[in-house]
XYZ file of C-alpha atoms in Angstrom:
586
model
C 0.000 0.000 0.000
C 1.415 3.626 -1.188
C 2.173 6.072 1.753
C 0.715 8.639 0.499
C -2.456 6.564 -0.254
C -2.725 6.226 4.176
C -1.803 9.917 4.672
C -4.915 10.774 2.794
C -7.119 8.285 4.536
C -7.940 11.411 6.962
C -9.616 13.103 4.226
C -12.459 10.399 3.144
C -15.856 11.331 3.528
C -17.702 8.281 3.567
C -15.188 5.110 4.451
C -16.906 1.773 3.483
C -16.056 -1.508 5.176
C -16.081 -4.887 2.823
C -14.709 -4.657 -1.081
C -17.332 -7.404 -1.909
C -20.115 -6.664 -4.941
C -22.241 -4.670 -1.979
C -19.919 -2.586 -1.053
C -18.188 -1.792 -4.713
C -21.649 -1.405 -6.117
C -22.706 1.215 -4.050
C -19.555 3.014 -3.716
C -19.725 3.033 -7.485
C -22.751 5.120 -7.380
C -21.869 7.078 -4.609
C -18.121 8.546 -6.219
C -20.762 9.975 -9.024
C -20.515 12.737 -7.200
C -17.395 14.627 -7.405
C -17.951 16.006 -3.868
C -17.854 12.662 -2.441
C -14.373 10.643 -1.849
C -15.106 6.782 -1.102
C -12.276 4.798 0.746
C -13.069 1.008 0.463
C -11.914 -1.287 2.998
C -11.273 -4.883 1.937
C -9.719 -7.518 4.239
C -8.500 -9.958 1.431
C -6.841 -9.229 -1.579
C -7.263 -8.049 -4.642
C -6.244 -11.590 -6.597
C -5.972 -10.195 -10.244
C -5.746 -12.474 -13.223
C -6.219 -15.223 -10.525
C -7.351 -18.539 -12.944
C -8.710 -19.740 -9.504
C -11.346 -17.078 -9.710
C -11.643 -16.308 -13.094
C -11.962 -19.583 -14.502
C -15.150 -19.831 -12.990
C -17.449 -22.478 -13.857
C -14.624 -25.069 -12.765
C -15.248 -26.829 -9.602
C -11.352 -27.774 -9.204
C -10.199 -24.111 -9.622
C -13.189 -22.996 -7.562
C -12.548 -24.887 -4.870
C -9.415 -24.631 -4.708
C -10.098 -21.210 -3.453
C -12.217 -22.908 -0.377
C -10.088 -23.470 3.039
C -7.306 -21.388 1.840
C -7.032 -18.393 3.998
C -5.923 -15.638 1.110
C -9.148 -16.743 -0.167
C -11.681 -18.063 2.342
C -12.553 -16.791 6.224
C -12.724 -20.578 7.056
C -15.632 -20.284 9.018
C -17.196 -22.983 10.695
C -20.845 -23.577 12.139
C -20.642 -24.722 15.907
C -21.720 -28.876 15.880
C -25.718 -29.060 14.546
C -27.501 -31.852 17.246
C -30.029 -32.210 13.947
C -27.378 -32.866 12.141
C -25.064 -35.646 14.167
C -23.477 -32.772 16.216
C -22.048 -31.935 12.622
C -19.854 -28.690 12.456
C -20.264 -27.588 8.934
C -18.143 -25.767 6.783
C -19.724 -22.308 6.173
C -17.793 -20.565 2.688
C -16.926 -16.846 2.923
C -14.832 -15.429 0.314
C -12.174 -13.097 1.381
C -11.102 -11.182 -1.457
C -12.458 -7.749 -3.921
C -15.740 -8.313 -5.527
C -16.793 -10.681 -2.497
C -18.604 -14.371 -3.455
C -19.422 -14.256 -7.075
C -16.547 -16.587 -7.248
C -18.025 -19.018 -5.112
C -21.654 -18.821 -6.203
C -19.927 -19.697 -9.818
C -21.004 -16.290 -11.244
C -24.585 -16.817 -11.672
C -26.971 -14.369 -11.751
C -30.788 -15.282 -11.375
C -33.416 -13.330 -9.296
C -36.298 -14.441 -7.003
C -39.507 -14.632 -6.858
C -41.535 -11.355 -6.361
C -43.346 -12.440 -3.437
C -40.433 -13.222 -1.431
C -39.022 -9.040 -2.091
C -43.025 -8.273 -1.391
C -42.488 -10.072 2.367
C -39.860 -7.208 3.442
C -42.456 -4.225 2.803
C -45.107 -6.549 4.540
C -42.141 -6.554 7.295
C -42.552 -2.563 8.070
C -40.296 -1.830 5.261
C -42.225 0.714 2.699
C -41.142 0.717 -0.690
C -39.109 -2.252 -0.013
C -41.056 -4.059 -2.723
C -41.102 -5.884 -6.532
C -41.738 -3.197 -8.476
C -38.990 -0.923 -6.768
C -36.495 -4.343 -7.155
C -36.798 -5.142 -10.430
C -36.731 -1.411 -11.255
C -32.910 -0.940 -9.230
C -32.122 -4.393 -10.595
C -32.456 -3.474 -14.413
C -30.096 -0.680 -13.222
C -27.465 -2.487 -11.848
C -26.925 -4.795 -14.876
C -25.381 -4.555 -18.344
C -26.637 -7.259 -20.473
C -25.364 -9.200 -23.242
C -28.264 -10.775 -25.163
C -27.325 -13.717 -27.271
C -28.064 -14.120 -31.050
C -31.701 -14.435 -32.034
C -30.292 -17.459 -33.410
C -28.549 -18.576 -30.892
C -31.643 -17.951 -28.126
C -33.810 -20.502 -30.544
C -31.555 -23.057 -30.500
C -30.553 -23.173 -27.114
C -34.288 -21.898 -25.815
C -32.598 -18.881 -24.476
C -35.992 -16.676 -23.162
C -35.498 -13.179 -22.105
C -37.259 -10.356 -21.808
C -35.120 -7.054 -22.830
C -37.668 -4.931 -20.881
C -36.631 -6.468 -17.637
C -32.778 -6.181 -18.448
C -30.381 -3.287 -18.233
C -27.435 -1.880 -20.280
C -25.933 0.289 -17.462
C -22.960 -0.764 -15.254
C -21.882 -1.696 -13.035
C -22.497 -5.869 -13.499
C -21.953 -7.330 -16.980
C -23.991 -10.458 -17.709
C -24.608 -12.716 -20.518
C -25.405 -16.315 -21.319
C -22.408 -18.966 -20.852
C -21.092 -19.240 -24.162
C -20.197 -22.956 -23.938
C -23.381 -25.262 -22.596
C -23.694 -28.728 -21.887
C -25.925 -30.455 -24.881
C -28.481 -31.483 -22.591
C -30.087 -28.116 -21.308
C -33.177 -28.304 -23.139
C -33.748 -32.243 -22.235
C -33.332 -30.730 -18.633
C -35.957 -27.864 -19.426
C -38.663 -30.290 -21.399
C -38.244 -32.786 -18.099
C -39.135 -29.810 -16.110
C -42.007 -29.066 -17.937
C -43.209 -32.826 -17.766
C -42.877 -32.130 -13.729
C -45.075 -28.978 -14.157
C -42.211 -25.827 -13.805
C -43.350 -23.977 -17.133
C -40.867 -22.125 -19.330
C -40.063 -18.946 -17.831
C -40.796 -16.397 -20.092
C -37.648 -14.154 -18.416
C -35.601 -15.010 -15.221
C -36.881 -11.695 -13.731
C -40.758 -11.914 -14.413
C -40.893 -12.770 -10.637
C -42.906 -16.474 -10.996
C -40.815 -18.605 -9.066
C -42.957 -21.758 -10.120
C -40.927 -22.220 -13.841
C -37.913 -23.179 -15.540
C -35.357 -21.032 -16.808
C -31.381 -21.044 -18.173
C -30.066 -18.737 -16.040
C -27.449 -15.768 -16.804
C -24.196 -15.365 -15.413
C -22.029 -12.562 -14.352
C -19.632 -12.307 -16.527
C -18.192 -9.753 -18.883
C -18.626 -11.328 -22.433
C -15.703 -9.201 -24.091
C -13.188 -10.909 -21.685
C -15.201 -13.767 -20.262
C -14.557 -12.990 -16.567
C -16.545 -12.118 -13.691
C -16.756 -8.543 -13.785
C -17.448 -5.195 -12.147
C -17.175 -1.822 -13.390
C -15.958 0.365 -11.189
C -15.626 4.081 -11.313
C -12.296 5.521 -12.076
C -12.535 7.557 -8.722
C -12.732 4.714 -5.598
C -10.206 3.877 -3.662
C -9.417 0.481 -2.656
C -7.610 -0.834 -0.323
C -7.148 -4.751 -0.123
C -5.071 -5.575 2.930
C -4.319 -8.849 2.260
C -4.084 -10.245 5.256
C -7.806 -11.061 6.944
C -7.546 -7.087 8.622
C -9.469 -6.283 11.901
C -11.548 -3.334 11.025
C -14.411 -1.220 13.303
C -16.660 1.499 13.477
C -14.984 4.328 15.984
C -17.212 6.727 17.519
C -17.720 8.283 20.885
C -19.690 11.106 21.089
C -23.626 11.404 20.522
C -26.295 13.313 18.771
C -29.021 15.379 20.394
C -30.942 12.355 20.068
C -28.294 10.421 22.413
C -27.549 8.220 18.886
C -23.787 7.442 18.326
C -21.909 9.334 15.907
C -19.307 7.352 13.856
C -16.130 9.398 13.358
C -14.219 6.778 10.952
C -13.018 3.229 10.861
C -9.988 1.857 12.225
C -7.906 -1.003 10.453
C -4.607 -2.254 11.060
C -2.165 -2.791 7.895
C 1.325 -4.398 8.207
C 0.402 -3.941 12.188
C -0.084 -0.380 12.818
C -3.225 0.836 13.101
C -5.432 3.696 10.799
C -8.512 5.407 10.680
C -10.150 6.214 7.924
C -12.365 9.580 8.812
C -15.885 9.986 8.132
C -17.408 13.133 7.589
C -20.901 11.868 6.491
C -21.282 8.542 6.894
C -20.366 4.924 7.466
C -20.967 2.225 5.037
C -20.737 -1.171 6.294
C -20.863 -3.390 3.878
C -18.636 -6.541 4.988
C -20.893 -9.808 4.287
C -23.472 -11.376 6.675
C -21.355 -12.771 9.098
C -18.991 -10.158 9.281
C -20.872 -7.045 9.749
C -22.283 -8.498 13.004
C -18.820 -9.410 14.328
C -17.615 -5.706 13.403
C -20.903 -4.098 14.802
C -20.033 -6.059 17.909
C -16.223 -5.271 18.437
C -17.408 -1.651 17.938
C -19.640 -2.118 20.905
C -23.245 -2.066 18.998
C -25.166 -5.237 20.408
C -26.396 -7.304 23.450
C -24.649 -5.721 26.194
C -24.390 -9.166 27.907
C -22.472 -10.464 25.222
C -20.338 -7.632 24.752
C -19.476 -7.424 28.440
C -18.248 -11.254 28.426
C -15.506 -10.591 26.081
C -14.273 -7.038 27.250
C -16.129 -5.005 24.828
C -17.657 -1.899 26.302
C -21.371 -1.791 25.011
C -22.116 1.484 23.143
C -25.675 0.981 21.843
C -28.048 -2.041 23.261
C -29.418 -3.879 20.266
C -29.709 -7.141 21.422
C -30.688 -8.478 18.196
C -27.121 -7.872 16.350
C -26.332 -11.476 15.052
C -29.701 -13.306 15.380
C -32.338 -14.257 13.161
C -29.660 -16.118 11.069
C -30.986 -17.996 8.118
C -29.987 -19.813 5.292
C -30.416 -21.704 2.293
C -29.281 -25.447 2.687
C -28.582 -27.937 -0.440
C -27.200 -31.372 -1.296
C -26.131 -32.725 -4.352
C -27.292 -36.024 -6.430
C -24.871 -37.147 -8.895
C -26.137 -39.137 -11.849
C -23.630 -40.927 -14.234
C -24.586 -40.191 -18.199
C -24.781 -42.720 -20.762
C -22.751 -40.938 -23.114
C -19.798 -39.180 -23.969
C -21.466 -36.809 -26.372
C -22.017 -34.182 -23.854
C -19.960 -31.337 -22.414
C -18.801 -31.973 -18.778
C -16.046 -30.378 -16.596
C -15.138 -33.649 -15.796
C -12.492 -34.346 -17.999
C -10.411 -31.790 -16.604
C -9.942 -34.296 -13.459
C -7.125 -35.384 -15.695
C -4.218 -32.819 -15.569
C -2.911 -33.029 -19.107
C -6.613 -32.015 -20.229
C -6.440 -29.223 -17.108
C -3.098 -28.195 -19.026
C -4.832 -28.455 -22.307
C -7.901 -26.471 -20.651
C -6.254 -23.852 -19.404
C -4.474 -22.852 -22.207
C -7.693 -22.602 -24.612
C -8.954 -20.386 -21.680
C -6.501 -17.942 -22.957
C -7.762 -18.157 -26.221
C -11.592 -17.934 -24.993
C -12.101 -21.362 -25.843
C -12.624 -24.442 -24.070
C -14.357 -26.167 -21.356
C -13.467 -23.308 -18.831
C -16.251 -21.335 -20.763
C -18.822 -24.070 -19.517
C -20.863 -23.127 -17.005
C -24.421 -24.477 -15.348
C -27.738 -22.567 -16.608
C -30.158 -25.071 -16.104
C -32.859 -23.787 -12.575
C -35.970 -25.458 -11.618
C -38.550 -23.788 -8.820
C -41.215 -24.783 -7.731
C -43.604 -25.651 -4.662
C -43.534 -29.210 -3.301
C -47.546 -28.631 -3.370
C -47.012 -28.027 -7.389
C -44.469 -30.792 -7.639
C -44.846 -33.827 -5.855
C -47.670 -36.105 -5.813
C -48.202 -36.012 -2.203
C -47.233 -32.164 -1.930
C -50.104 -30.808 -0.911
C -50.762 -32.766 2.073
C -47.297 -32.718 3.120
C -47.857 -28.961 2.888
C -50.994 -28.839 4.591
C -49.537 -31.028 7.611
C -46.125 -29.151 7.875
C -48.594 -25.659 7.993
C -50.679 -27.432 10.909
C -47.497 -28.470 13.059
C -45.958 -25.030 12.663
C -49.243 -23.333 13.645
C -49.489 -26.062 16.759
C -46.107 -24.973 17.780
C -45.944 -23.195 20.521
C -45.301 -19.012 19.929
C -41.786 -18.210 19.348
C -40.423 -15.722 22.360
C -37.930 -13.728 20.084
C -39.667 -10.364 18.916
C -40.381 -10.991 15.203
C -40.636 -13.828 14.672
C -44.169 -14.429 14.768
C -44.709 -12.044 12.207
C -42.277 -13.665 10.051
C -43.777 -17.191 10.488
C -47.412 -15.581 9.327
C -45.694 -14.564 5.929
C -44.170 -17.957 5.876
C -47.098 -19.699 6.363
C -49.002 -17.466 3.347
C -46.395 -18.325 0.736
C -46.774 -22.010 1.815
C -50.406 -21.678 1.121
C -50.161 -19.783 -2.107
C -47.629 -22.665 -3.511
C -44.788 -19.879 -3.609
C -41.751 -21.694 -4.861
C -39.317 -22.763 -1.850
C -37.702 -25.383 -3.866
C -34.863 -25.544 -6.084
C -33.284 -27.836 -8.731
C -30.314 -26.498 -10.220
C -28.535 -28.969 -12.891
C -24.479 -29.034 -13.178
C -22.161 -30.672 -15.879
C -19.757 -31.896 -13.674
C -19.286 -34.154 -10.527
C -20.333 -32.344 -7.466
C -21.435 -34.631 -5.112
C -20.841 -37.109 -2.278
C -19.707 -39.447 -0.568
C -19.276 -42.230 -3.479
C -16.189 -40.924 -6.060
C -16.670 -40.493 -9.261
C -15.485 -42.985 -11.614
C -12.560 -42.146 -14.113
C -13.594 -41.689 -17.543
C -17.069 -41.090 -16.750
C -18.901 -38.057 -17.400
C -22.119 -36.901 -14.875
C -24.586 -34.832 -14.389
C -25.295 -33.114 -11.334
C -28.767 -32.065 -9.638
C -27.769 -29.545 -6.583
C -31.398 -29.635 -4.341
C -31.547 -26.322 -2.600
C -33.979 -25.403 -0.029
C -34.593 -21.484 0.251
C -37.141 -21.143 2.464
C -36.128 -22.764 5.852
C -38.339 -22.913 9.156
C -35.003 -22.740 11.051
C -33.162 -19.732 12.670
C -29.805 -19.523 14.232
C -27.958 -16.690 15.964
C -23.990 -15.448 15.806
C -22.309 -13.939 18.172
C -19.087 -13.088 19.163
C -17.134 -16.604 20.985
C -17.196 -16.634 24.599
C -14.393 -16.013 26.313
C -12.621 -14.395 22.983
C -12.176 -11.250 21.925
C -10.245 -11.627 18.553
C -11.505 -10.177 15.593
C -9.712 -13.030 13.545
C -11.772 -15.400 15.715
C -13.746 -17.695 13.549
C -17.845 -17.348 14.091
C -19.984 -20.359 15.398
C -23.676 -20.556 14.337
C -25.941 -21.747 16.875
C -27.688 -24.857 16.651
C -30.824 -24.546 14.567
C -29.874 -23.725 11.604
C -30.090 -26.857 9.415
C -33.261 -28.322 11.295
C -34.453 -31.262 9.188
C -38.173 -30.896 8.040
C -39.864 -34.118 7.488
C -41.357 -32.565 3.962
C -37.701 -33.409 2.737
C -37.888 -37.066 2.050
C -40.540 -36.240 -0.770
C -38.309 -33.214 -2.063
C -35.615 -35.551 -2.723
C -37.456 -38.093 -4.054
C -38.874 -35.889 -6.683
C -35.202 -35.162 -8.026
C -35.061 -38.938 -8.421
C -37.773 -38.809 -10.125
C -36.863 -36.015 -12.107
C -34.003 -38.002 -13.456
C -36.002 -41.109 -13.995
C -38.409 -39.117 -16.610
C -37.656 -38.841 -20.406
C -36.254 -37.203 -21.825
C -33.559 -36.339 -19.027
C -33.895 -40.059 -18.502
C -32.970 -41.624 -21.346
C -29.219 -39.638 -20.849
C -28.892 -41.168 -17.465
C -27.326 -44.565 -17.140
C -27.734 -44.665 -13.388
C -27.274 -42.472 -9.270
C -24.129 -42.562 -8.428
C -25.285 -40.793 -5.047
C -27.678 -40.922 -3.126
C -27.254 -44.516 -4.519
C -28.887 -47.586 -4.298
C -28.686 -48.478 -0.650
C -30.555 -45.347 0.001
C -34.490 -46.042 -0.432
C -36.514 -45.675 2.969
C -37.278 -42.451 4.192
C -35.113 -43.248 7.315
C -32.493 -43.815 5.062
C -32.920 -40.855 3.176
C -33.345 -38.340 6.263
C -30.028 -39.825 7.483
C -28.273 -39.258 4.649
C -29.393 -35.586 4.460
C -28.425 -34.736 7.841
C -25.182 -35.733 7.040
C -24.440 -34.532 3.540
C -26.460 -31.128 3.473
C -24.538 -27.666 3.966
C -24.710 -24.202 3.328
C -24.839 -22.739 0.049
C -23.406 -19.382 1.890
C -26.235 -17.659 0.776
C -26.934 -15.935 4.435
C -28.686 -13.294 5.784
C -31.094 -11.998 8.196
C -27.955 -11.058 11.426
C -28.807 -7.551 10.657
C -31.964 -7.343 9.916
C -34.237 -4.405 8.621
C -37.507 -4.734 10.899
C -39.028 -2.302 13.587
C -36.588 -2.188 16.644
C -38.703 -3.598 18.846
C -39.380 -6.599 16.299
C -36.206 -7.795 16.515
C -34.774 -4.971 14.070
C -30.999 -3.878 14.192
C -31.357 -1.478 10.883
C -34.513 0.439 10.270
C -35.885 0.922 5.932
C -32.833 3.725 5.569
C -30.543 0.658 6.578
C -29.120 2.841 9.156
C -28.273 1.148 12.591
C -30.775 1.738 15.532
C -28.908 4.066 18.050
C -26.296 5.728 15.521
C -26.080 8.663 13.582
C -24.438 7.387 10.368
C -23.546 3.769 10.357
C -25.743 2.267 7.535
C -25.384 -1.616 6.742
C -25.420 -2.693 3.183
C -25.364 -6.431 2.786
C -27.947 -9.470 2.992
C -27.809 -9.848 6.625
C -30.712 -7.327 6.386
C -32.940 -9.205 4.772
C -35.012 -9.843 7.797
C -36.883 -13.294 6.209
C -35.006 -15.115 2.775
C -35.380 -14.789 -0.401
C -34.803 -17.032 -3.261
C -31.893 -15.494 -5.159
C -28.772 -13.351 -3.698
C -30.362 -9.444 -4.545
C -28.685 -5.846 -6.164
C -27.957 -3.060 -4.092
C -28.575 -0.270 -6.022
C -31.625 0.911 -4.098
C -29.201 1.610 -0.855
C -26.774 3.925 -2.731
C -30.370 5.853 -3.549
C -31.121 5.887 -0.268
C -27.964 7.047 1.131
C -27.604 9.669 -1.455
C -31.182 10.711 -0.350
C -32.588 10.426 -3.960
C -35.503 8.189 -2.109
């Protein structure tokens, strides 16, 4: 980092905490004004012309990013009793541009009635009309050839796509063969075509964009000539500072301090305080700078600032496993070749060229209701709604309110469920076999009953300290046996079917639904899709940022990430409505 480039920290007017797509989006906006200087914080690094990032759709190179701590927080859950006191692995990429990396650079949206829920939550204008609106915004799109969208039943809807920066997107220019076998399978399920990814019906079928900038074929961001990045490089402690108060007794953030190469900074604020540094780290930060349960905060030596007990909590999560099904021919195109490291050689050298099977990447999304779906749906879904309403009342403060809305998209056969189709081996815990090529159903559920909370470790106060979800979080609900079956028989069904020469996992020796519970709790995870540890909601409903996304009890500190979202939504969201707000346009 250039000296110079720390001696001017003092001058920043708004500093931002977390370099991920949040925080680079917004800033983006933001630096439009020439009377604004933006000073981005980023713990990781910057990892230009990185082939473990920008090769994108490969699992190896993906991967290979996971567990490695230049690339990856490391996080773990604490052990799940629903899951054999499991601790899970729980993804957080640690780097500029945050986890399109890890999410393989796709870029869907979801359904309308999931953004409806967070006006329903006391959140005006937080709605469908005012997301799509921001989301056509935020994107630059690359339609394909009207040829090339017949043949490969490419349906979009240019009204409800953009051409502005600051996220490129297009269509994968390699595919697998089989995507339309996948789609007409679908169909014979009953998840119509989707006549756009964005028209908000989550019960269809769609090929799904990704984001990635089509002249170079990388993931991609935009970004203003006039923001200033830092990336430490080295997993930097970071909070809010701040000691005196408003009128209103509400804390006034003066800057944030980070350490570099061990000495300490502070980046000064002279409007505001963006933080912006993923859902399980803006929680941890918010804590360390004394903003949560005082109880908490006293265990650990922190000195409590503002009481909002509800920092951290309301955790949820969308949860997957993976079925891997071994094709009957070689026809098709599969990452899985590249297992073999003269083909990886081979590979990545025609990635150079903008050729090859690096340029492969999965398009193929299913949702749907297991009410719409599954032969039995809709009394499974009318039994799971009686249990949860025989339940006795939750005692955290909005949660009740959350269940309600929960309950009405159950009832209305909003899609929860999701089948998203892979060409490559992604699965366990049978290996693949050499020489074979598979196909890949990931089963995601994005509507979970389940909460957890975070908080900061007892007895430590390190900032590097890993986080620990509390036990909840990957509750099994007994709907799921008939969820997974329906994948089975999704592959079963021509004309997906007649590619398939047999399950490689779950396998044959799973059948019963004992079995196949079992299996589940042992083989599900995170898709590090979290939110909620933040979330927007009335203070005394369990709120920690009210519909400005500024924190309850300061002056300036707005949060700008998905721990917000106060109940989930089916598809990671923009953020182009926040740098609106913040800029007082709305």
């Amino acid at each position: 980092m250039a000296a110079n480039l720390l001696t001017s920290v003092h001058d920043v007017l708004m500093p931002t905490i977390g370099g991920g797509t949040a925080g680079l989006v917004v800033d983006t906006r933001l630096s439009q004004d020439s009377t604004v200087s933006v000073l981005i914080l980023e713990a990781g690094r910057a990892n230009l012309n990185d082939n473990s990032i920008n090769a994108r759709s490969d699992v190896r190179y993906v991967w290979k990013t996971f567990f490695r701590l230049d690339y990856d927080w490391r996080f773990m859950t604490v052990p799940q009793k629903h899951n054999h006191d499991t601790a899970f692995y729980w993804p957080r990429e640690l780097r500029r541009e945050g986890p399109w990396g890890l999410i393989f650079y796709v870029f869907t949206q979801p359904p309308a009635s999931d953004i409806d829920a967070i006006e329903k939550l006391g959140n005006p204008g937080w709605n469908w009309d005012t997301y799509l609106r921001y989301s056509r915004k935020s994107e630059r799109f690359a339609p394909p050839s009207a040829q090339e969208a017949a043949a490969e039943r490419l349906h979009f809807d240019p009204a409800h796509h953009g051409t502005d920066v600051p996220i490129s997107t297009c269509y994968s220019p390699l595919r697998s063969g089989w995507d339309s076998l996948y789609q007409d399978t679908l169909g014979k399920l009953g998840l119509p075509p989707a006549r756009d990814a964005t028209q908000g019906d989550g019960n269809a079928a769609w090929m799904a964009t990704c984001s990635v900038n089509p002249e170079i074929l990388r993931g991609a961001l935009d970004l203003d000539r006039d923001l200033t990045l830092v990336c430490a490089g080295s997993r930097t402690p970071q909070c809010f500072s701040g000691v005196l108060k408003n009128a209103s007794g509400d804390l006034i953030g003066s800057g944030v301090e980070f350490v570099h190469e061990g000495k300490t900074y502070t980046g000064c604020a002279k409007r505001e305080v963006i933080l912006s540094a993923g859902a399980i780290k803006t929680p941890q930060i918010l804590e360390f700078s004394g903003i949560g349960n005082p109880e908490i905060l006293a265990k650990v030596g922190v000195t409590p600032r503002v009481d909002l007990p509800n920092v951290g909590e309301n955790v949820q999560e969308h949860i997957f496993t993976a079925l891997a099904f071994a094709q009957r021919s070689r026809n098709y195109n599969t990452q899985d070749p590249i297992a073999d490291e003269a083909v990886l050689k081979e590979q990545l050298r025609l990635y150079t060229e903008h050729k090859g099977l690096f340029l492969l990447s999965f398009l193929g999304i299913g949702t749907g209701s297991l009410a719409r779906l599954s032969p039995d749906g809709a009394a499974l879904t009318a039994s799971h709604a009686a249990r949860i309403h025989a339940t006795p009342a939750e005692t955290r403060p909005g949660i009740a309110e959350q269940y309600a809305l929960q309950l009405d998209k159950l009832s209305a056969g909003t899609a929860s469920l999701e089948m998203v189709s892979m060409s490559m081996y992604l699965s366990r815990p049978n290996l693949p076999e050499p020489g074979k090529k598979f196909i890949t159903i990931v089963s995601i559920l994005n509507h979970s009953w389940s909460c957890g909370a975070i908080a900061i470790h007892a007895g430590s106060a390190d900032p590097l300290a890993g986080r620990g979800c509390t036990d909840g979080l990957r509750q099994i609900c007994k709907t799921w046996p008939s969820w997974w079956s329906l994948v089975r028989r999704l592959c079963k069904t021509s004309p997906l079917g007649d590619i398939i020469a047999r399950e490689h996992n779950l396998g044959p020796e799973v059948q019963t639904d004992e079995e196949l519970i079992a299996w589940i709790k042992q083989y599900t995870n995170s898709i590090a899709h979290t939110s909620g540890m933040c979330s927007m909601l009335l203070r005394d409903k369990g709120g920690v940022v009210n519909r400005r996304l500024k924190a309850y009890g300061t002056h300036n500190l707005r949060v700008v990430d998905l721990s917000i979202l106060p109940l989930h939504i089916g598809a990671p969201t923009q953020t182009e409505q926040a740098a609106d707000i913040i800029k007082g346009i709305i």
